[in-house]
């Protein structure tokens, strides 16, 4: 069976989408689904290509037991729409920017990440880059909720059981 491929997208791919990437990767492992689901992340902008996740993002993740050290930023490409099953954007600007490069023969579903966290009362994961550490803690709260909801969605839609 081919893997279900999930791509987390924000603007720079150094704050929000690496956090979503690391948390969802951890959920995949916790559910015993590493053979069934693959996770990646990208930014709609190319400002930080090749960079590690922001220090504050790595620190907030580490404090909650997630490891982002292995991640490096890359830019979203039209080809991603042919290779992934789910492309999840962190905010509405990311969604519009991704839509703009979506090819006609896209296979990926383009969705808002927080559609999977309806209880959060928020529809966008706010950009924490120019703010303080508390912004990163709030992003992590939202990301954990979205990751849990996304996992439930994918498991029921694809009838996945832990191996
Ligand atoms: P991200 O945050 O989209 O969550 O990775 C940002 C990172 C960098 C910039 C903006 C947002 N920047 O303007 O460099």
mmCIF file of C-alpha atoms and ligand atoms in Angstrom:
data_model
loop_
_atom_site.group_PDB
_atom_site.id
_atom_site.type_symbol
_atom_site.label_atom_id
_atom_site.label_comp_id
_atom_site.label_asym_id
_atom_site.label_seq_id
_atom_site.Cartn_x
_atom_site.Cartn_y
_atom_site.Cartn_z
ATOM 1 C CA UNK A 1 0.000 0.000 0.000
ATOM 2 C CA UNK A 2 1.424 3.424 -0.845
ATOM 3 C CA UNK A 3 1.855 5.840 2.010
ATOM 4 C CA UNK A 4 -0.540 8.666 2.752
ATOM 5 C CA UNK A 5 1.511 11.826 2.359
ATOM 6 C CA UNK A 6 0.817 14.930 4.438
ATOM 7 C CA UNK A 7 2.446 18.338 3.858
ATOM 8 C CA UNK A 8 2.263 21.164 6.427
ATOM 9 C CA UNK A 9 2.593 24.660 4.916
ATOM 10 C CA UNK A 10 3.220 28.145 6.347
ATOM 11 C CA UNK A 11 5.068 31.223 5.064
ATOM 12 C CA UNK A 12 8.712 30.686 6.029
ATOM 13 C CA UNK A 13 8.756 26.971 7.003
ATOM 14 C CA UNK A 14 10.760 27.825 10.120
ATOM 15 C CA UNK A 15 8.045 28.331 12.768
ATOM 16 C CA UNK A 16 4.487 27.025 12.365
ATOM 17 C CA UNK A 17 4.768 24.306 9.731
ATOM 18 C CA UNK A 18 7.874 22.673 11.280
ATOM 19 C CA UNK A 19 5.998 22.613 14.610
ATOM 20 C CA UNK A 20 3.008 20.968 12.905
ATOM 21 C CA UNK A 21 5.400 18.623 11.072
ATOM 22 C CA UNK A 22 7.145 17.517 14.298
ATOM 23 C CA UNK A 23 3.939 17.107 16.292
ATOM 24 C CA UNK A 24 2.118 15.183 13.564
ATOM 25 C CA UNK A 25 5.184 12.972 13.005
ATOM 26 C CA UNK A 26 5.087 12.158 16.736
ATOM 27 C CA UNK A 27 1.351 11.330 16.522
ATOM 28 C CA UNK A 28 2.040 9.035 13.561
ATOM 29 C CA UNK A 29 4.628 7.146 15.625
ATOM 30 C CA UNK A 30 2.407 7.040 18.726
ATOM 31 C CA UNK A 31 -0.365 5.460 16.650
ATOM 32 C CA UNK A 32 2.059 2.911 15.140
ATOM 33 C CA UNK A 33 1.410 4.300 11.653
ATOM 34 C CA UNK A 34 4.959 5.155 10.500
ATOM 35 C CA UNK A 35 4.612 2.634 7.649
ATOM 36 C CA UNK A 36 1.345 4.201 6.486
ATOM 37 C CA UNK A 37 1.753 7.980 6.820
ATOM 38 C CA UNK A 38 4.597 10.258 5.781
ATOM 39 C CA UNK A 39 4.907 13.891 6.905
ATOM 40 C CA UNK A 40 6.757 16.866 5.418
ATOM 41 C CA UNK A 41 6.562 20.677 5.555
ATOM 42 C CA UNK A 42 7.265 23.644 3.286
ATOM 43 C CA UNK A 43 6.915 27.432 3.095
ATOM 44 C CA UNK A 44 5.141 29.462 0.428
ATOM 45 C CA UNK A 45 8.134 31.868 0.512
ATOM 46 C CA UNK A 46 11.760 30.998 -0.113
ATOM 47 C CA UNK A 47 13.354 33.320 2.480
ATOM 48 C CA UNK A 48 14.740 30.577 4.696
ATOM 49 C CA UNK A 49 15.497 27.670 2.352
ATOM 50 C CA UNK A 50 17.901 25.239 4.040
ATOM 51 C CA UNK A 51 17.494 26.800 7.496
ATOM 52 C CA UNK A 52 16.722 24.936 10.714
ATOM 53 C CA UNK A 53 13.468 25.710 12.479
ATOM 54 C CA UNK A 54 13.538 28.948 14.504
ATOM 55 C CA UNK A 55 15.270 28.495 17.889
ATOM 56 C CA UNK A 56 12.080 29.476 19.739
ATOM 57 C CA UNK A 57 10.060 26.886 17.812
ATOM 58 C CA UNK A 58 12.636 24.171 18.564
ATOM 59 C CA UNK A 59 12.695 25.149 22.224
ATOM 60 C CA UNK A 60 8.913 25.172 22.634
ATOM 61 C CA UNK A 61 8.727 21.823 20.847
ATOM 62 C CA UNK A 62 11.485 20.327 23.033
ATOM 63 C CA UNK A 63 9.691 21.478 26.198
ATOM 64 C CA UNK A 64 6.696 19.361 25.126
ATOM 65 C CA UNK A 65 8.724 16.329 24.048
ATOM 66 C CA UNK A 66 8.968 16.919 20.286
ATOM 67 C CA UNK A 67 12.179 17.078 18.279
ATOM 68 C CA UNK A 68 12.504 19.503 15.348
ATOM 69 C CA UNK A 69 16.298 19.416 15.068
ATOM 70 C CA UNK A 70 16.325 17.344 11.849
ATOM 71 C CA UNK A 71 14.041 19.680 9.869
ATOM 72 C CA UNK A 72 15.296 22.064 7.159
ATOM 73 C CA UNK A 73 13.190 24.674 5.380
ATOM 74 C CA UNK A 74 12.142 24.298 1.763
ATOM 75 C CA UNK A 75 9.734 26.119 -0.523
ATOM 76 C CA UNK A 76 6.356 24.783 -1.658
ATOM 77 C CA UNK A 77 6.418 23.747 -5.341
ATOM 78 C CA UNK A 78 3.625 22.959 -7.833
ATOM 79 C CA UNK A 79 4.939 19.352 -7.954
ATOM 80 C CA UNK A 80 4.009 18.963 -4.272
ATOM 81 C CA UNK A 81 0.366 18.931 -5.382
ATOM 82 C CA UNK A 82 1.066 15.810 -7.433
ATOM 83 C CA UNK A 83 3.011 13.992 -4.732
ATOM 84 C CA UNK A 84 1.043 14.668 -1.545
ATOM 85 C CA UNK A 85 -2.459 13.614 -0.513
ATOM 86 C CA UNK A 86 -3.102 16.401 1.993
ATOM 87 C CA UNK A 87 -1.651 19.922 1.926
ATOM 88 C CA UNK A 88 -2.544 21.811 5.106
ATOM 89 C CA UNK A 89 -2.056 25.553 5.392
ATOM 90 C CA UNK A 90 -1.578 27.419 8.667
ATOM 91 C CA UNK A 91 -3.313 30.696 7.689
ATOM 92 C CA UNK A 92 -5.495 32.172 4.946
ATOM 93 C CA UNK A 93 -2.623 33.947 3.177
ATOM 94 C CA UNK A 94 -0.755 30.635 2.969
ATOM 95 C CA UNK A 95 -3.935 29.030 1.571
ATOM 96 C CA UNK A 96 -4.289 31.656 -1.161
ATOM 97 C CA UNK A 97 -0.586 31.498 -2.042
ATOM 98 C CA UNK A 98 -0.737 27.716 -2.287
ATOM 99 C CA UNK A 99 -3.907 27.884 -4.411
ATOM 100 C CA UNK A 100 -2.119 30.202 -6.808
ATOM 101 C CA UNK A 101 0.498 27.576 -7.718
ATOM 102 C CA UNK A 102 -1.840 24.537 -7.590
ATOM 103 C CA UNK A 103 -1.672 22.728 -10.959
ATOM 104 C CA UNK A 104 -4.905 21.689 -12.721
ATOM 105 C CA UNK A 105 -4.042 18.024 -12.285
ATOM 106 C CA UNK A 106 -3.416 18.324 -8.525
ATOM 107 C CA UNK A 107 -3.998 15.164 -6.541
ATOM 108 C CA UNK A 108 -3.593 16.767 -3.120
ATOM 109 C CA UNK A 109 -6.520 18.114 -1.174
ATOM 110 C CA UNK A 110 -5.701 21.677 -0.074
ATOM 111 C CA UNK A 111 -7.165 22.302 3.384
ATOM 112 C CA UNK A 112 -6.841 24.648 6.346
ATOM 113 C CA UNK A 113 -5.039 22.903 9.205
ATOM 114 C CA UNK A 114 -7.360 24.339 11.863
ATOM 115 C CA UNK A 115 -10.404 22.879 10.096
ATOM 116 C CA UNK A 116 -9.332 19.858 12.151
ATOM 117 C CA UNK A 117 -9.449 21.771 15.455
ATOM 118 C CA UNK A 118 -13.000 23.196 15.400
ATOM 119 C CA UNK A 119 -13.024 23.439 19.200
ATOM 120 C CA UNK A 120 -10.102 25.867 19.223
ATOM 121 C CA UNK A 121 -12.334 28.750 18.141
ATOM 122 C CA UNK A 122 -9.609 29.882 15.717
ATOM 123 C CA UNK A 123 -9.308 29.379 11.981
ATOM 124 C CA UNK A 124 -5.704 30.544 11.514
ATOM 125 C CA UNK A 125 -2.482 29.667 13.317
ATOM 126 C CA UNK A 126 -1.039 33.167 13.970
ATOM 127 C CA UNK A 127 2.433 33.960 12.691
ATOM 128 C CA UNK A 128 4.673 34.034 15.813
ATOM 129 C CA UNK A 129 7.875 35.194 14.094
ATOM 130 C CA UNK A 130 7.897 38.840 15.200
ATOM 131 C CA UNK A 131 6.425 38.235 18.657
ATOM 132 C CA UNK A 132 7.636 36.755 21.939
ATOM 133 C CA UNK A 133 7.912 33.237 23.325
ATOM 134 C CA UNK A 134 4.247 33.194 24.382
ATOM 135 C CA UNK A 135 3.286 33.284 20.696
ATOM 136 C CA UNK A 136 5.140 30.021 20.165
ATOM 137 C CA UNK A 137 3.361 28.398 23.116
ATOM 138 C CA UNK A 138 0.007 29.447 21.615
ATOM 139 C CA UNK A 139 1.016 28.066 18.211
ATOM 140 C CA UNK A 140 1.919 24.782 19.893
ATOM 141 C CA UNK A 141 -1.455 24.609 21.668
ATOM 142 C CA UNK A 142 -3.233 25.022 18.317
ATOM 143 C CA UNK A 143 -0.899 22.654 16.502
ATOM 144 C CA UNK A 144 -1.467 19.871 19.037
ATOM 145 C CA UNK A 145 -5.251 20.223 18.658
ATOM 146 C CA UNK A 146 -5.059 20.297 14.859
ATOM 147 C CA UNK A 147 -2.720 17.301 14.757
ATOM 148 C CA UNK A 148 -5.080 15.236 16.923
ATOM 149 C CA UNK A 149 -8.074 16.117 14.749
ATOM 150 C CA UNK A 150 -6.182 15.453 11.538
ATOM 151 C CA UNK A 151 -5.064 12.059 12.838
ATOM 152 C CA UNK A 152 -8.646 11.086 13.654
ATOM 153 C CA UNK A 153 -9.777 12.247 10.191
ATOM 154 C CA UNK A 154 -7.095 10.312 8.329
ATOM 155 C CA UNK A 155 -7.515 7.173 10.427
ATOM 156 C CA UNK A 156 -11.252 7.004 9.860
ATOM 157 C CA UNK A 157 -11.125 8.021 6.211
ATOM 158 C CA UNK A 158 -8.438 5.476 5.332
ATOM 159 C CA UNK A 159 -9.548 2.832 7.852
ATOM 160 C CA UNK A 160 -6.092 2.738 9.439
ATOM 161 C CA UNK A 161 -5.339 0.600 12.447
ATOM 162 C CA UNK A 162 -2.160 0.696 14.483
ATOM 163 C CA UNK A 163 0.352 -1.954 13.427
HETATM 164 P P1 LIG B 1 6.426 30.816 9.661
HETATM 165 O O1 LIG B 1 6.913 32.191 10.316
HETATM 166 O O2 LIG B 1 5.671 31.171 8.404
HETATM 167 O O3 LIG B 1 5.535 30.243 10.709
HETATM 168 O O4 LIG B 1 7.675 29.992 9.388
HETATM 169 C C1 LIG B 1 7.663 33.152 9.619
HETATM 170 C C2 LIG B 1 9.014 32.987 9.469
HETATM 171 C C3 LIG B 1 9.764 33.948 8.812
HETATM 172 C C4 LIG B 1 9.136 35.084 8.322
HETATM 173 C C5 LIG B 1 7.763 35.234 8.463
HETATM 174 C C6 LIG B 1 7.034 34.265 9.113
HETATM 175 N N1 LIG B 1 9.910 36.092 7.684
HETATM 176 O O5 LIG B 1 9.318 37.106 7.291
HETATM 177 O O6 LIG B 1 11.118 35.918 7.504
#
